[in-house]
Short mmCIF file of C-alpha atoms in Angstrom, two decimals:
data_model
loop_
_atom_site.label_atom_id
_atom_site.label_comp_id
_atom_site.label_asym_id
_atom_site.label_seq_id
_atom_site.Cartn_x
_atom_site.Cartn_y
_atom_site.Cartn_z
CA MET A 1 66.20 45.54 30.33
CA THR A 2 69.91 46.05 30.12
CA TYR A 3 73.10 45.47 32.02
CA CYS A 4 76.04 47.84 31.62
CA VAL A 5 79.03 48.03 33.91
CA GLY A 6 82.12 50.23 33.97
CA LEU A 7 85.29 49.94 36.06
CA LEU A 8 87.54 52.91 36.79
CA LEU A 9 90.96 51.59 37.73
CA LYS A 10 94.48 52.98 38.13
CA ALA A 11 95.34 51.26 34.87
CA GLY A 12 92.41 52.65 32.95
CA MET A 13 88.75 51.89 32.29
CA VAL A 14 86.91 48.71 31.30
CA LEU A 15 83.36 48.89 29.96
CA LEU A 16 80.88 46.18 29.10
CA SER A 17 77.30 46.32 27.82
CA ASP A 18 74.74 43.84 26.57
CA THR A 19 72.62 44.56 23.46
CA ARG A 20 69.14 43.27 24.19
CA THR A 21 66.19 45.60 23.89
CA ASN A 22 62.66 44.54 24.49
CA ALA A 23 59.22 46.09 24.31
CA GLY A 24 57.32 43.54 26.34
CA LEU A 25 58.45 39.92 26.23
CA ASP A 26 57.44 39.29 22.63
CA ASN A 27 59.31 42.10 20.91
CA ILE A 28 63.04 41.57 21.33
CA ALA A 29 65.77 43.20 19.29
CA THR A 30 69.49 43.81 19.34
CA TYR A 31 70.67 47.39 19.72
CA ARG A 32 74.11 48.66 20.53
CA LYS A 33 74.19 50.39 23.92
CA MET A 34 77.83 51.52 23.84
CA PHE A 35 78.80 54.63 21.88
CA THR A 36 82.26 56.11 21.54
CA PHE A 37 83.34 59.63 20.64
CA GLU A 38 87.00 59.79 19.92
CA GLU A 39 89.76 62.10 18.76
CA ALA A 40 92.68 59.73 19.15
CA GLY A 41 95.33 60.94 21.56
CA GLU A 42 93.27 63.99 22.49
CA ARG A 43 89.99 62.77 23.90
CA VAL A 44 87.92 59.62 24.20
CA ILE A 45 84.40 59.43 25.62
CA THR A 46 82.27 56.32 25.80
CA ILE A 47 78.60 56.40 26.76
CA MET A 48 76.56 53.36 27.75
CA THR A 49 72.79 53.53 28.00
CA ALA A 50 69.97 51.76 29.87
CA GLY A 51 66.24 52.39 29.80
CA SER A 52 63.90 53.66 27.10
CA LEU A 53 65.44 53.26 23.65
CA SER A 54 63.52 56.31 22.39
CA VAL A 55 65.05 58.47 25.09
CA SER A 56 68.61 57.16 24.74
CA GLN A 57 68.67 57.23 20.92
CA THR A 58 67.36 60.77 20.80
CA THR A 59 69.83 61.89 23.44
CA LEU A 60 72.73 60.41 21.50
CA SER A 61 71.49 61.96 18.25
CA ARG A 62 71.25 65.40 19.81
CA LEU A 63 74.71 65.04 21.35
CA ARG A 64 76.07 64.21 17.88
CA ASP A 65 74.23 67.17 16.37
CA ALA A 66 75.70 69.45 19.01
CA ILE A 67 79.21 68.23 18.18
CA ARG A 68 78.67 68.90 14.44
CA ALA A 69 76.97 72.26 14.87
CA THR A 70 79.01 75.10 13.37
CA ASP A 71 78.62 77.16 16.53
CA SER A 72 79.51 74.31 18.89
CA ASP A 73 81.65 75.20 21.87
CA GLY A 74 82.75 73.85 25.23
CA GLU A 75 79.31 74.52 26.63
CA THR A 76 77.43 72.37 24.05
CA SER A 77 79.84 69.87 22.46
CA ILE A 78 81.19 66.98 24.52
CA MET A 79 84.21 66.96 22.16
CA LYS A 80 85.06 70.54 23.11
CA ALA A 81 84.08 70.57 26.80
CA PRO A 82 87.07 71.61 28.88
CA THR A 83 86.69 68.84 31.48
CA MET A 84 85.07 65.43 31.87
CA LEU A 85 82.88 66.99 34.55
CA LYS A 86 81.54 69.37 31.92
CA VAL A 87 80.98 66.42 29.57
CA ALA A 88 78.86 64.76 32.28
CA GLU A 89 76.89 67.98 32.69
CA ILE A 90 76.21 68.29 28.97
CA VAL A 91 75.07 64.66 28.75
CA GLY A 92 72.97 65.01 31.91
CA ASN A 93 71.25 68.15 30.68
CA MET A 94 70.58 66.62 27.26
CA LEU A 95 69.21 63.44 28.80
CA ALA A 96 66.89 65.39 31.12
CA SER A 97 65.59 67.60 28.31
CA VAL A 98 64.90 64.63 25.99
CA ARG A 99 63.19 62.76 28.79
CA MET A 100 60.90 65.74 29.39
CA ASP A 101 60.09 65.99 25.68
CA VAL A 102 59.25 62.30 25.46
CA GLU A 103 57.26 62.26 28.67
CA GLU A 104 55.13 65.11 27.42
CA LYS A 105 54.14 62.94 24.43
CA LEU A 106 53.52 59.93 26.65
CA HIS A 107 51.55 61.78 29.29
CA SER A 108 48.20 61.31 27.56
CA MET A 109 48.80 57.53 27.53
CA ARG A 110 49.75 57.56 31.21
CA GLN A 111 53.10 56.06 30.29
CA SER A 112 56.54 57.27 31.14
CA ALA A 113 60.01 56.78 29.70
CA SER A 114 63.43 57.40 31.12
CA ALA A 115 67.00 56.34 30.66
CA SER A 116 70.23 56.34 32.61
CA MET A 117 73.77 56.43 31.29
CA ILE A 118 77.36 55.72 32.19
CA VAL A 119 79.79 58.29 30.76
CA ALA A 120 83.45 57.36 30.83
CA GLY A 121 86.35 59.20 29.30
CA GLN A 122 89.58 61.11 29.43
CA ARG A 123 90.88 64.21 27.73
CA ARG A 124 94.60 64.85 27.26
CA GLY A 125 95.97 66.46 30.42
CA GLY A 126 93.09 65.24 32.59
CA ASN A 127 92.38 62.11 34.58
CA PRO A 128 90.16 59.23 33.41
CA ARG A 129 86.72 59.79 34.98
CA MET A 130 83.48 57.88 34.98
CA PHE A 131 79.97 59.12 35.78
CA LEU A 132 76.55 57.55 36.25
CA ILE A 133 73.91 59.93 34.87
CA TYR A 134 70.45 59.56 36.41
CA PRO A 135 67.27 60.04 34.33
CA GLU A 136 66.82 63.46 35.95
CA GLY A 137 70.21 64.57 34.65
CA ASN A 138 72.13 64.66 37.91
CA PHE A 139 75.06 62.30 38.33
CA ILE A 140 77.53 60.54 40.60
CA GLU A 141 81.17 59.68 39.95
CA ALA A 142 83.18 56.50 40.47
CA THR A 143 85.79 56.86 43.22
CA ASP A 144 88.59 54.87 44.83
CA ASP A 145 86.12 53.45 47.34
CA THR A 146 83.63 52.36 44.73
CA PRO A 147 85.51 51.89 41.47
CA PHE A 148 82.57 50.51 39.50
CA LEU A 149 79.26 51.84 38.18
CA GLN A 150 76.33 49.79 36.93
CA ILE A 151 73.09 50.60 35.16
CA GLY A 152 70.13 48.38 34.36
CA GLU A 153 69.82 44.96 35.97
CA HIS A 154 72.71 45.43 38.38
CA LYS A 155 72.04 43.14 41.32
CA TYR A 156 72.89 39.67 40.02
CA GLY A 157 76.32 40.78 38.87
CA LYS A 158 77.33 42.84 41.90
CA PRO A 159 78.57 40.15 44.35
CA ILE A 160 81.45 39.13 42.08
CA LEU A 161 82.51 42.78 41.58
CA ASP A 162 82.32 43.43 45.31
CA ARG A 163 84.74 40.60 45.97
CA VAL A 164 87.35 40.83 43.25
CA VAL A 165 87.57 44.44 42.01
CA ASN A 166 89.49 47.34 43.47
CA MET A 167 91.46 50.28 42.07
CA GLU A 168 94.60 48.15 41.72
CA THR A 169 92.93 45.46 39.60
CA SER A 170 94.75 44.96 36.28
CA LEU A 171 92.96 45.67 32.99
CA GLU A 172 93.07 41.97 32.15
CA ASP A 173 91.53 40.90 35.46
CA ALA A 174 89.00 43.69 35.13
CA GLN A 175 87.84 42.29 31.79
CA LYS A 176 87.39 38.88 33.40
CA ALA A 177 85.47 40.47 36.28
CA VAL A 178 82.97 42.36 34.12
CA LEU A 179 82.45 39.34 31.86
CA LEU A 180 81.75 37.08 34.86
CA SER A 181 79.47 39.74 36.33
CA MET A 182 77.61 39.81 33.02
CA ASP A 183 77.53 36.02 32.90
CA SER A 184 75.71 35.88 36.23
CA THR A 185 73.21 38.41 34.97
CA LEU A 186 72.64 36.64 31.65
CA ARG A 187 71.81 33.45 33.54
CA SER A 188 69.15 35.12 35.66
CA ASN A 189 67.49 37.77 33.51
CA LEU A 190 66.17 36.88 30.07
CA SER A 191 65.89 40.51 29.11
CA VAL A 192 69.70 40.86 29.23
CA GLY A 193 71.22 39.16 26.21
CA MET A 194 74.19 38.53 23.92
CA PRO A 195 76.04 39.81 21.96
CA LEU A 196 78.16 41.91 24.31
CA ASP A 197 80.29 44.97 23.67
CA LEU A 198 83.55 45.08 25.61
CA GLN A 199 85.91 48.04 25.58
CA VAL A 200 89.18 48.95 27.29
CA ILE A 201 90.54 52.48 27.55
CA ALA A 202 94.05 52.42 29.02
CA ARG A 203 95.03 55.34 31.21
CA ASP A 204 96.44 58.34 29.31
CA ALA A 205 95.94 56.68 25.91
CA CYS A 206 93.04 59.04 25.23
CA GLU A 207 91.75 56.55 22.66
CA VAL A 208 90.06 53.15 22.67
CA THR A 209 92.75 50.59 23.46
CA MET A 210 90.64 47.53 22.75
CA SER A 211 87.13 47.05 21.51
CA ARG A 212 85.46 43.72 20.93
CA ARG A 213 82.00 42.40 20.20
CA ILE A 214 81.38 39.02 21.82
CA GLU A 215 78.78 37.05 19.85
CA ALA A 216 76.33 34.53 21.28
CA GLY A 217 78.38 31.46 20.37
CA ASP A 218 81.77 32.90 21.39
CA ALA A 219 83.94 29.94 22.40
CA ASP A 220 86.24 31.95 24.70
CA PHE A 221 83.35 33.47 26.61
CA ARG A 222 81.67 30.10 27.03
CA ALA A 223 84.92 28.51 28.17
CA MET A 224 85.44 31.26 30.73
CA SER A 225 81.87 30.88 31.97
CA GLU A 226 82.30 27.17 32.37
CA ALA A 227 85.68 27.52 34.07
CA TRP A 228 84.07 29.94 36.52
CA SER A 229 81.27 27.49 37.26
CA VAL A 230 83.83 24.78 37.95
CA ALA A 231 85.92 27.12 40.10
CA LEU A 232 82.82 28.10 42.11
CA ARG A 233 81.79 24.51 42.63
CA ASP A 234 85.31 23.48 43.62
CA GLY A 235 85.63 26.39 46.01
CA PHE A 236 82.22 25.57 47.41
CA GLN A 237 83.22 21.97 48.08
CA GLN A 238 86.44 23.00 49.78
CA ILE A 239 84.96 25.26 52.42
CA SER A 240 83.46 23.68 55.50
CA LEU A 241 80.23 24.54 57.21
CA MET B 1 63.60 44.51 53.37
CA THR B 2 64.16 40.84 53.94
CA TYR B 3 65.85 37.83 52.44
CA CYS B 4 64.44 34.37 52.95
CA VAL B 5 65.36 31.28 51.00
CA GLY B 6 64.18 27.69 51.09
CA LEU B 7 65.61 24.60 49.36
CA LEU B 8 63.54 21.51 48.64
CA LEU B 9 65.92 18.57 48.16
CA LYS B 10 65.65 14.83 48.03
CA ALA B 11 67.21 14.73 51.50
CA GLY B 12 64.81 17.28 52.97
CA MET B 13 64.38 21.01 53.31
CA VAL B 14 66.77 23.78 54.35
CA LEU B 15 65.42 27.22 55.31
CA LEU B 16 67.16 30.48 56.10
CA SER B 17 65.84 33.92 56.95
CA ASP B 18 67.30 37.21 58.15
CA THR B 19 65.67 39.23 60.93
CA ARG B 20 65.95 42.89 59.94
CA THR B 21 62.83 45.01 59.74
CA ASN B 22 62.87 48.63 58.85
CA ALA B 23 60.38 51.45 58.52
CA GLY B 24 62.45 53.84 56.53
CA LEU B 25 66.21 53.87 57.00
CA ASP B 26 66.13 55.33 60.51
CA ASN B 27 63.85 52.82 62.21
CA ILE B 28 65.48 49.41 62.23
CA ALA B 29 64.52 46.50 64.43
CA THR B 30 65.04 42.76 64.75
CA TYR B 31 62.02 40.53 64.22
CA ARG B 32 61.90 36.80 63.70
CA LYS B 33 60.66 35.95 60.19
CA MET B 34 60.64 32.15 60.56
CA PHE B 35 57.77 30.44 62.39
CA THR B 36 57.36 26.72 62.99
CA PHE B 37 54.23 24.69 63.70
CA GLU B 38 55.10 21.20 64.79
CA GLU B 39 53.58 17.97 66.03
CA ALA B 40 56.74 15.90 66.13
CA GLY B 41 56.63 12.84 63.93
CA GLU B 42 53.23 13.80 62.56
CA ARG B 43 53.55 17.16 60.92
CA VAL B 44 55.96 20.07 60.63
CA ILE B 45 55.25 23.36 58.88
CA THR B 46 57.62 26.34 58.73
CA ILE B 47 56.53 29.70 57.39
CA MET B 48 58.96 32.49 56.41
CA THR B 49 57.68 36.01 55.77
CA ALA B 50 58.73 39.08 53.78
CA GLY B 51 57.00 42.41 53.40
CA SER B 52 54.84 44.47 55.72
CA LEU B 53 55.31 43.40 59.34
CA SER B 54 51.73 44.41 60.16
CA VAL B 55 50.40 42.06 57.48
CA SER B 56 52.65 39.11 58.29
CA GLN B 57 52.21 39.35 62.08
CA THR B 58 48.43 39.51 61.81
CA THR B 59 48.38 36.61 59.35
CA LEU B 60 50.46 34.46 61.70
CA SER B 61 48.28 35.43 64.68
CA ARG B 62 45.11 34.46 62.85
CA LEU B 63 46.64 31.18 61.68
CA ARG B 64 47.43 30.39 65.34
CA ASP B 65 43.93 31.39 66.41
CA ALA B 66 42.50 29.10 63.77
CA ILE B 67 44.61 26.18 65.07
CA ARG B 68 43.42 26.78 68.63
CA ALA B 69 39.78 27.33 67.78
CA THR B 70 37.50 24.66 69.26
CA ASP B 71 35.76 24.18 65.95
CA SER B 72 38.98 24.01 63.92
CA ASP B 73 39.07 21.48 61.11
CA GLY B 74 41.03 20.59 58.00
CA GLU B 75 39.54 23.56 56.20
CA THR B 76 40.76 26.18 58.71
CA SER B 77 43.67 24.75 60.74
CA ILE B 78 47.02 24.20 59.08
CA MET B 79 47.68 21.51 61.72
CA LYS B 80 44.63 19.55 60.59
CA ALA B 81 44.72 20.20 56.85
CA PRO B 82 44.81 16.87 54.98
CA THR B 83 47.62 17.89 52.60
CA MET B 84 50.42 20.44 52.28
CA LEU B 85 48.56 21.83 49.29
CA LYS B 86 45.62 22.58 51.59
CA VAL B 87 48.05 24.17 54.09
CA ALA B 88 49.26 26.49 51.31
CA GLU B 89 45.65 27.35 50.43
CA ILE B 90 44.78 28.19 54.03
CA VAL B 91 47.86 30.38 54.41
CA GLY B 92 47.23 32.04 51.04
CA ASN B 93 43.62 32.81 51.85
CA MET B 94 44.51 34.19 55.27
CA LEU B 95 47.28 36.34 53.84
CA ALA B 96 45.00 37.76 51.17
CA SER B 97 42.22 38.54 53.64
CA VAL B 98 44.61 40.25 56.10
CA ARG B 99 46.17 42.23 53.28
CA MET B 100 42.74 43.48 52.22
CA ASP B 101 41.84 44.45 55.80
CA VAL B 102 45.08 46.39 56.22
CA GLU B 103 44.88 48.06 52.82
CA GLU B 104 41.40 49.29 53.64
CA LYS B 105 42.86 51.12 56.64
CA LEU B 106 45.78 52.48 54.60
CA HIS B 107 43.73 53.56 51.63
CA SER B 108 42.97 57.02 53.01
CA MET B 109 46.73 57.62 53.39
CA ARG B 110 47.39 56.41 49.85
CA GLN B 111 49.69 53.77 51.25
CA SER B 112 49.66 50.06 50.67
CA ALA B 113 51.01 47.03 52.48
CA SER B 114 51.56 43.48 51.41
CA ALA B 115 53.57 40.43 52.31
CA SER B 116 54.73 37.23 50.70
CA MET B 117 55.58 33.95 52.40
CA ILE B 118 57.38 30.66 51.93
CA VAL B 119 55.50 27.72 53.40
CA ALA B 120 57.49 24.50 53.79
CA GLY B 121 56.44 21.30 55.45
CA GLN B 122 55.62 17.64 55.52
CA ARG B 123 52.84 15.61 57.08
CA ARG B 124 53.30 11.91 57.89
CA GLY B 125 52.51 9.89 54.78
CA GLY B 126 53.04 12.81 52.43
CA ASN B 127 56.03 14.30 50.64
CA PRO B 128 57.97 17.37 51.75
CA ARG B 129 56.58 20.34 49.81
CA MET B 130 57.43 23.98 49.64
CA PHE B 131 55.32 26.89 48.37
CA LEU B 132 55.83 30.57 47.69
CA ILE B 133 52.65 32.47 48.59
CA TYR B 134 52.14 35.73 46.73
CA PRO B 135 50.54 38.79 48.42
CA GLU B 136 47.31 38.06 46.50
CA GLY B 137 47.12 34.58 48.07
CA ASN B 138 47.96 32.48 45.00
CA PHE B 139 51.09 30.39 45.10
CA ILE B 140 53.74 28.39 43.24
CA GLU B 141 55.56 25.27 44.33
CA ALA B 142 59.24 24.29 44.27
CA THR B 143 59.95 21.51 41.80
CA ASP B 144 62.84 19.31 40.64
CA ASP B 145 63.72 21.88 37.99
CA THR B 146 63.75 24.78 40.42
CA PRO B 147 64.40 23.39 43.88
CA PHE B 148 64.66 26.76 45.62
CA LEU B 149 62.27 29.57 46.48
CA GLN B 150 63.23 33.07 47.57
CA ILE B 151 61.30 36.06 48.92
CA GLY B 152 62.45 39.59 49.59
CA GLU B 153 65.77 40.82 48.20
CA HIS B 154 66.44 37.74 46.10
CA LYS B 155 68.74 38.87 43.27
CA TYR B 156 72.13 39.19 44.92
CA GLY B 157 71.96 35.69 46.34
CA LYS B 158 70.63 33.89 43.28
CA PRO B 159 73.82 33.32 41.21
CA ILE B 160 75.39 31.07 43.86
CA LEU B 161 72.20 28.99 44.14
CA ASP B 162 71.91 28.69 40.36
CA ARG B 163 75.37 27.21 40.18
CA VAL B 164 75.64 24.86 43.17
CA VAL B 165 72.15 23.64 44.12
CA ASN B 166 70.11 20.82 42.65
CA MET B 167 67.76 18.18 44.03
CA GLU B 168 70.68 15.89 44.86
CA THR B 169 72.50 18.44 47.02
CA SER B 170 73.17 17.13 50.53
CA LEU B 171 71.62 18.86 53.55
CA GLU B 172 75.08 19.94 54.68
CA ASP B 173 75.99 21.48 51.31
CA ALA B 174 72.54 23.04 51.18
CA GLN B 175 73.19 24.83 54.47
CA LYS B 176 76.47 26.18 53.09
CA ALA B 177 74.70 27.28 49.91
CA VAL B 178 71.93 29.24 51.64
CA LEU B 179 74.40 30.83 54.04
CA LEU B 180 76.66 31.96 51.18
CA SER B 181 73.63 33.20 49.28
CA MET B 182 72.65 35.21 52.37
CA ASP B 183 76.21 36.46 52.78
CA SER B 184 76.20 37.96 49.28
CA THR B 185 72.89 39.66 50.07
CA LEU B 186 74.05 41.00 53.46
CA ARG B 187 77.04 42.60 51.73
CA SER B 188 74.89 44.44 49.21
CA ASN B 189 71.66 45.39 50.96
CA LEU B 190 71.76 47.20 54.29
CA SER B 191 68.12 46.41 54.91
CA VAL B 192 68.92 42.69 55.20
CA GLY B 193 70.66 41.98 58.48
CA MET B 194 71.92 39.56 61.11
CA PRO B 195 71.02 37.56 63.16
CA LEU B 196 69.91 34.73 60.88
CA ASP B 197 67.57 31.81 61.51
CA LEU B 198 68.64 28.52 59.92
CA GLN B 199 66.51 25.41 59.95
CA VAL B 200 66.80 21.90 58.54
CA ILE B 201 63.87 19.50 58.15
CA ALA B 202 65.12 16.08 57.07
CA ARG B 203 62.86 14.10 54.76
CA ASP B 204 60.25 12.01 56.57
CA ALA B 205 61.32 13.23 60.00
CA CYS B 206 58.12 15.31 60.22
CA GLU B 207 59.88 17.49 62.78
CA VAL B 208 62.59 20.13 62.87
CA THR B 209 65.88 18.28 62.59
CA MET B 210 68.10 21.27 63.30
CA SER B 211 67.39 24.87 64.20
CA ARG B 212 70.01 27.49 64.85
CA ARG B 213 70.16 31.23 65.33
CA ILE B 214 73.35 32.74 63.92
CA GLU B 215 74.25 35.95 65.75
CA ALA B 216 76.08 38.90 64.27
CA GLY B 217 79.50 37.97 65.61
CA ASP B 218 79.23 34.25 64.85
CA ALA B 219 82.79 33.02 64.30
CA ASP B 220 81.81 30.04 62.12
CA PHE B 221 79.71 32.17 59.80
CA ARG B 222 82.46 34.73 59.46
CA ALA B 223 85.07 32.06 58.81
CA MET B 224 82.87 30.54 56.11
CA SER B 225 82.30 33.94 54.51
CA GLU B 226 86.02 34.63 54.45
CA ALA B 227 86.85 31.17 53.10
CA TRP B 228 84.33 31.79 50.33
CA SER B 229 85.89 35.13 49.49
CA VAL B 230 89.31 33.46 49.27
CA ALA B 231 87.92 30.62 47.16
CA LEU B 232 86.27 33.11 44.80
CA ARG B 233 89.45 35.13 44.43
CA ASP B 234 91.57 32.03 43.90
CA GLY B 235 89.14 30.66 41.35
CA PHE B 236 89.06 34.04 39.66
CA GLN B 237 92.84 34.14 39.37
CA GLN B 238 93.00 30.62 37.95
CA ILE B 239 90.69 31.12 35.01
CA SER B 240 92.07 32.80 31.91
CA LEU B 241 90.47 35.47 29.82
#
């Protein structure tokens, strides 16, 4: 399983992913689920993945191949696509085609494999945009009404986002919000695990503003988690039935 | 969908269920999901249900028939069963047999139906016990380590329980906790809906200590929900990244 969350705010975008991959309960590994394509000042695109590792790795590899291809253009390379919408289309089409390839192989075993992705980015002259790409390749976009997108194990971490996040949330508060959302998920689902990848892309920077890997023993993360537990318990005691 | 939660504490048991039933998104109705069997001072058993209404209603009807049957005994009637463990067995067996009957009917339509239940109760001379009955009829029991059981849409409401509930929690705090857990679920899943049924069974009372239906416009519930939102936001602001 996986938990990835992205916030699209007036001030920019905040992205967080875990790194746990498992095939069954007895085969657990750490894989990065956040991938960035960047031409600083011109274009930044970050993709987060959930689902079958074989599908998401192959999709990312083919996207990289398409960028490097000598005949790449705005129809095939996410680094040349004229808009973020076109980027989402390219990723969606690639994801759908890889999924079909893999499912063909798996068909005889009566298994299936799929993946979903969050694609966030901005090109110079455009707005920051964020998309959730479904396994079938179609997608939805984050809006003012719903400024966050989640993939993977999304339910445990949603209540906190519902209550504290809106378009006006600062980038600093947004980082707290996604980390607390992840913390709730980590506590409840063993298949979501540390370390975490946290990234901030400030509006109009068109490059990664801050990127940080948070390891399992991270003192700051633990302190924040404990402070949140205390705040919840205090708040709980204060309200009356 | 449904959300039901039960807490087994040193001070007694607290139970909460929603009442929304839906067949698809366009056929929504209100049905009670909490059912109590009581011989005050001797025995109290409350059953909460999630899943197919046809399965849970038939199971409850047959349990009632078995209680009323002239030849009822401790093997068939939950009101005569010698222990709460036996009560759980009777309910589990009945649930499994009804599920099989219904699935036989549905087989030709390639549909299936199942239900799960929480069974909580105490008989005079015994301890309060609480069981989660799976659709197959087997069950697990709440323990000191995990003093709550949930059925239905359980994920949204779990983080708050994880953080504030343990065996020592008072019955009053426990009511707050289950209501806030429900509140988080109501916000995120349209198929869980008001009114709510809240019940308290104090330890060794062997009867329902408090039972209350909370209607959609309930001012107290709304005030508590809003106070919790404020407490969360305040707590969120106070902690540092």
